[in-house]
């Protein structure tokens, strides 16, 4: 998982603050490192796949969309609750 590519794609697709995008990218990297997504879905988690799945959520910031997706994976497979983004440093300006 290339965090920089994911953060760029999140910004382009959904906006959000830099801190929020970093938190989602960190959670995505943790998910990849766990091997759980690959085991459950048989797919490699890529920035493109993350953005594609987050786009299925009707609205929301990157973290809100990520958490929505983790909730769907939790319901389908279990064990995804630990990848939910619960906080990020809000010192970054929203349009930075």
JSON list of C-alpha atoms in Angstrom, two decimals:
[
{"chain": "A", "resi": 1, "resn": "UNK", "atom": "CA", "xyz": [0.00, 0.00, 0.00]},
{"chain": "A", "resi": 2, "resn": "UNK", "atom": "CA", "xyz": [1.48, 3.31, -1.08]},
{"chain": "A", "resi": 3, "resn": "UNK", "atom": "CA", "xyz": [0.24, 5.78, 1.55]},
{"chain": "A", "resi": 4, "resn": "UNK", "atom": "CA", "xyz": [1.19, 8.84, -0.49]},
{"chain": "A", "resi": 5, "resn": "UNK", "atom": "CA", "xyz": [-0.78, 7.65, -3.51]},
{"chain": "A", "resi": 6, "resn": "UNK", "atom": "CA", "xyz": [-3.77, 6.80, -1.32]},
{"chain": "A", "resi": 7, "resn": "UNK", "atom": "CA", "xyz": [-3.70, 10.20, 0.40]},
{"chain": "A", "resi": 8, "resn": "UNK", "atom": "CA", "xyz": [-3.58, 11.94, -2.99]},
{"chain": "A", "resi": 9, "resn": "UNK", "atom": "CA", "xyz": [-6.47, 9.87, -4.34]},
{"chain": "A", "resi": 10, "resn": "UNK", "atom": "CA", "xyz": [-8.51, 10.48, -1.19]},
{"chain": "A", "resi": 11, "resn": "UNK", "atom": "CA", "xyz": [-7.96, 14.24, -1.51]},
{"chain": "A", "resi": 12, "resn": "UNK", "atom": "CA", "xyz": [-8.97, 14.24, -5.17]},
{"chain": "A", "resi": 13, "resn": "UNK", "atom": "CA", "xyz": [-12.06, 12.09, -4.62]},
{"chain": "A", "resi": 14, "resn": "UNK", "atom": "CA", "xyz": [-13.38, 13.15, -1.21]},
{"chain": "A", "resi": 15, "resn": "UNK", "atom": "CA", "xyz": [-11.45, 16.13, 0.19]},
{"chain": "A", "resi": 16, "resn": "UNK", "atom": "CA", "xyz": [-11.01, 16.08, 3.95]},
{"chain": "A", "resi": 17, "resn": "UNK", "atom": "CA", "xyz": [-8.10, 17.41, 5.96]},
{"chain": "A", "resi": 18, "resn": "UNK", "atom": "CA", "xyz": [-4.52, 16.22, 5.52]},
{"chain": "A", "resi": 19, "resn": "UNK", "atom": "CA", "xyz": [-4.63, 14.73, 9.03]},
{"chain": "A", "resi": 20, "resn": "UNK", "atom": "CA", "xyz": [-7.81, 12.82, 8.24]},
{"chain": "A", "resi": 21, "resn": "UNK", "atom": "CA", "xyz": [-6.37, 11.45, 5.00]},
{"chain": "A", "resi": 22, "resn": "UNK", "atom": "CA", "xyz": [-3.20, 10.36, 6.85]},
{"chain": "A", "resi": 23, "resn": "UNK", "atom": "CA", "xyz": [-5.30, 8.55, 9.47]},
{"chain": "A", "resi": 24, "resn": "UNK", "atom": "CA", "xyz": [-7.22, 6.67, 6.77]},
{"chain": "A", "resi": 25, "resn": "UNK", "atom": "CA", "xyz": [-4.00, 5.82, 4.92]},
{"chain": "A", "resi": 26, "resn": "UNK", "atom": "CA", "xyz": [-2.46, 4.55, 8.16]},
{"chain": "A", "resi": 27, "resn": "UNK", "atom": "CA", "xyz": [-5.54, 2.38, 8.85]},
{"chain": "A", "resi": 28, "resn": "UNK", "atom": "CA", "xyz": [-5.42, 1.03, 5.29]},
{"chain": "A", "resi": 29, "resn": "UNK", "atom": "CA", "xyz": [-1.74, 0.16, 5.70]},
{"chain": "A", "resi": 30, "resn": "UNK", "atom": "CA", "xyz": [-2.51, -1.58, 9.00]},
{"chain": "A", "resi": 31, "resn": "UNK", "atom": "CA", "xyz": [-5.23, -3.55, 7.23]},
{"chain": "A", "resi": 32, "resn": "UNK", "atom": "CA", "xyz": [-2.82, -4.61, 4.48]},
{"chain": "A", "resi": 33, "resn": "UNK", "atom": "CA", "xyz": [-0.16, -5.55, 7.04]},
{"chain": "A", "resi": 34, "resn": "UNK", "atom": "CA", "xyz": [-2.66, -7.69, 8.95]},
{"chain": "A", "resi": 35, "resn": "UNK", "atom": "CA", "xyz": [-3.35, -9.83, 5.86]},
{"chain": "A", "resi": 36, "resn": "UNK", "atom": "CA", "xyz": [-7.02, -9.98, 6.83]},
{"chain": "A", "resi": 37, "resn": "UNK", "atom": "CA", "xyz": [-8.43, -8.31, 3.72]},
{"chain": "A", "resi": 38, "resn": "UNK", "atom": "CA", "xyz": [-6.42, -10.56, 1.40]},
{"chain": "A", "resi": 39, "resn": "UNK", "atom": "CA", "xyz": [-7.51, -13.63, 3.36]},
{"chain": "A", "resi": 40, "resn": "UNK", "atom": "CA", "xyz": [-11.19, -12.63, 3.39]},
{"chain": "A", "resi": 41, "resn": "UNK", "atom": "CA", "xyz": [-11.54, -11.18, -0.09]},
{"chain": "A", "resi": 42, "resn": "UNK", "atom": "CA", "xyz": [-8.69, -12.77, -2.02]},
{"chain": "A", "resi": 43, "resn": "UNK", "atom": "CA", "xyz": [-7.72, -9.32, -3.33]},
{"chain": "A", "resi": 44, "resn": "UNK", "atom": "CA", "xyz": [-4.72, -7.12, -2.76]},
{"chain": "A", "resi": 45, "resn": "UNK", "atom": "CA", "xyz": [-5.79, -3.85, -1.14]},
{"chain": "A", "resi": 46, "resn": "UNK", "atom": "CA", "xyz": [-4.61, -0.99, -3.37]},
{"chain": "A", "resi": 47, "resn": "UNK", "atom": "CA", "xyz": [-5.27, 2.76, -3.24]},
{"chain": "A", "resi": 48, "resn": "UNK", "atom": "CA", "xyz": [-7.55, 2.38, -6.24]},
{"chain": "A", "resi": 49, "resn": "UNK", "atom": "CA", "xyz": [-9.57, -0.37, -4.57]},
{"chain": "A", "resi": 50, "resn": "UNK", "atom": "CA", "xyz": [-9.93, 1.71, -1.40]},
{"chain": "A", "resi": 51, "resn": "UNK", "atom": "CA", "xyz": [-11.23, 4.74, -3.33]},
{"chain": "A", "resi": 52, "resn": "UNK", "atom": "CA", "xyz": [-13.55, 2.55, -5.41]},
{"chain": "A", "resi": 53, "resn": "UNK", "atom": "CA", "xyz": [-15.12, 1.08, -2.28]},
{"chain": "A", "resi": 54, "resn": "UNK", "atom": "CA", "xyz": [-15.33, 4.41, -0.45]},
{"chain": "A", "resi": 55, "resn": "UNK", "atom": "CA", "xyz": [-17.14, 5.88, -3.46]},
{"chain": "A", "resi": 56, "resn": "UNK", "atom": "CA", "xyz": [-20.00, 3.45, -2.76]},
{"chain": "A", "resi": 57, "resn": "UNK", "atom": "CA", "xyz": [-20.80, 5.46, 0.36]},
{"chain": "A", "resi": 58, "resn": "UNK", "atom": "CA", "xyz": [-23.34, 8.16, -0.51]},
{"chain": "A", "resi": 59, "resn": "UNK", "atom": "CA", "xyz": [-21.55, 11.03, 1.23]},
{"chain": "A", "resi": 60, "resn": "UNK", "atom": "CA", "xyz": [-19.00, 11.89, 3.86]},
{"chain": "A", "resi": 61, "resn": "UNK", "atom": "CA", "xyz": [-15.41, 12.69, 4.52]},
{"chain": "A", "resi": 62, "resn": "UNK", "atom": "CA", "xyz": [-12.64, 10.16, 3.89]},
{"chain": "A", "resi": 63, "resn": "UNK", "atom": "CA", "xyz": [-12.79, 8.87, 7.48]},
{"chain": "A", "resi": 64, "resn": "UNK", "atom": "CA", "xyz": [-16.59, 8.66, 7.49]},
{"chain": "A", "resi": 65, "resn": "UNK", "atom": "CA", "xyz": [-16.49, 6.71, 4.22]},
{"chain": "A", "resi": 66, "resn": "UNK", "atom": "CA", "xyz": [-13.67, 4.48, 5.49]},
{"chain": "A", "resi": 67, "resn": "UNK", "atom": "CA", "xyz": [-15.59, 3.70, 8.67]},
{"chain": "A", "resi": 68, "resn": "UNK", "atom": "CA", "xyz": [-18.71, 2.93, 6.64]},
{"chain": "A", "resi": 69, "resn": "UNK", "atom": "CA", "xyz": [-16.70, 0.44, 4.57]},
{"chain": "A", "resi": 70, "resn": "UNK", "atom": "CA", "xyz": [-15.10, -1.11, 7.67]},
{"chain": "A", "resi": 71, "resn": "UNK", "atom": "CA", "xyz": [-18.62, -1.54, 9.06]},
{"chain": "A", "resi": 72, "resn": "UNK", "atom": "CA", "xyz": [-19.67, -3.38, 5.90]},
{"chain": "A", "resi": 73, "resn": "UNK", "atom": "CA", "xyz": [-16.59, -5.63, 6.08]},
{"chain": "A", "resi": 74, "resn": "UNK", "atom": "CA", "xyz": [-17.24, -6.19, 9.79]},
{"chain": "A", "resi": 75, "resn": "UNK", "atom": "CA", "xyz": [-20.79, -7.31, 9.02]},
{"chain": "A", "resi": 76, "resn": "UNK", "atom": "CA", "xyz": [-19.64, -9.60, 6.22]},
{"chain": "A", "resi": 77, "resn": "UNK", "atom": "CA", "xyz": [-16.50, -11.13, 7.73]},
{"chain": "A", "resi": 78, "resn": "UNK", "atom": "CA", "xyz": [-15.92, -9.85, 11.28]},
{"chain": "A", "resi": 79, "resn": "UNK", "atom": "CA", "xyz": [-12.66, -8.53, 12.67]},
{"chain": "A", "resi": 80, "resn": "UNK", "atom": "CA", "xyz": [-12.63, -5.14, 10.92]},
{"chain": "A", "resi": 81, "resn": "UNK", "atom": "CA", "xyz": [-13.73, -3.03, 13.88]},
{"chain": "A", "resi": 82, "resn": "UNK", "atom": "CA", "xyz": [-10.08, -2.54, 14.87]},
{"chain": "A", "resi": 83, "resn": "UNK", "atom": "CA", "xyz": [-9.40, -0.67, 11.62]},
{"chain": "A", "resi": 84, "resn": "UNK", "atom": "CA", "xyz": [-12.03, 2.04, 12.23]},
{"chain": "A", "resi": 85, "resn": "UNK", "atom": "CA", "xyz": [-10.59, 5.56, 12.32]},
{"chain": "A", "resi": 86, "resn": "UNK", "atom": "CA", "xyz": [-11.67, 7.20, 15.57]},
{"chain": "A", "resi": 87, "resn": "UNK", "atom": "CA", "xyz": [-9.50, 10.32, 15.71]},
{"chain": "A", "resi": 88, "resn": "UNK", "atom": "CA", "xyz": [-6.94, 12.40, 13.92]},
{"chain": "A", "resi": 89, "resn": "UNK", "atom": "CA", "xyz": [-5.03, 15.57, 14.65]},
{"chain": "A", "resi": 90, "resn": "UNK", "atom": "CA", "xyz": [-7.26, 18.48, 13.63]},
{"chain": "A", "resi": 91, "resn": "UNK", "atom": "CA", "xyz": [-4.50, 21.08, 13.78]},
{"chain": "A", "resi": 92, "resn": "UNK", "atom": "CA", "xyz": [-4.21, 20.89, 10.00]},
{"chain": "A", "resi": 93, "resn": "UNK", "atom": "CA", "xyz": [-6.23, 23.52, 8.17]},
{"chain": "A", "resi": 94, "resn": "UNK", "atom": "CA", "xyz": [-9.25, 22.04, 6.33]},
{"chain": "A", "resi": 95, "resn": "UNK", "atom": "CA", "xyz": [-8.07, 23.39, 2.99]},
{"chain": "A", "resi": 96, "resn": "UNK", "atom": "CA", "xyz": [-4.35, 22.80, 3.44]}
]
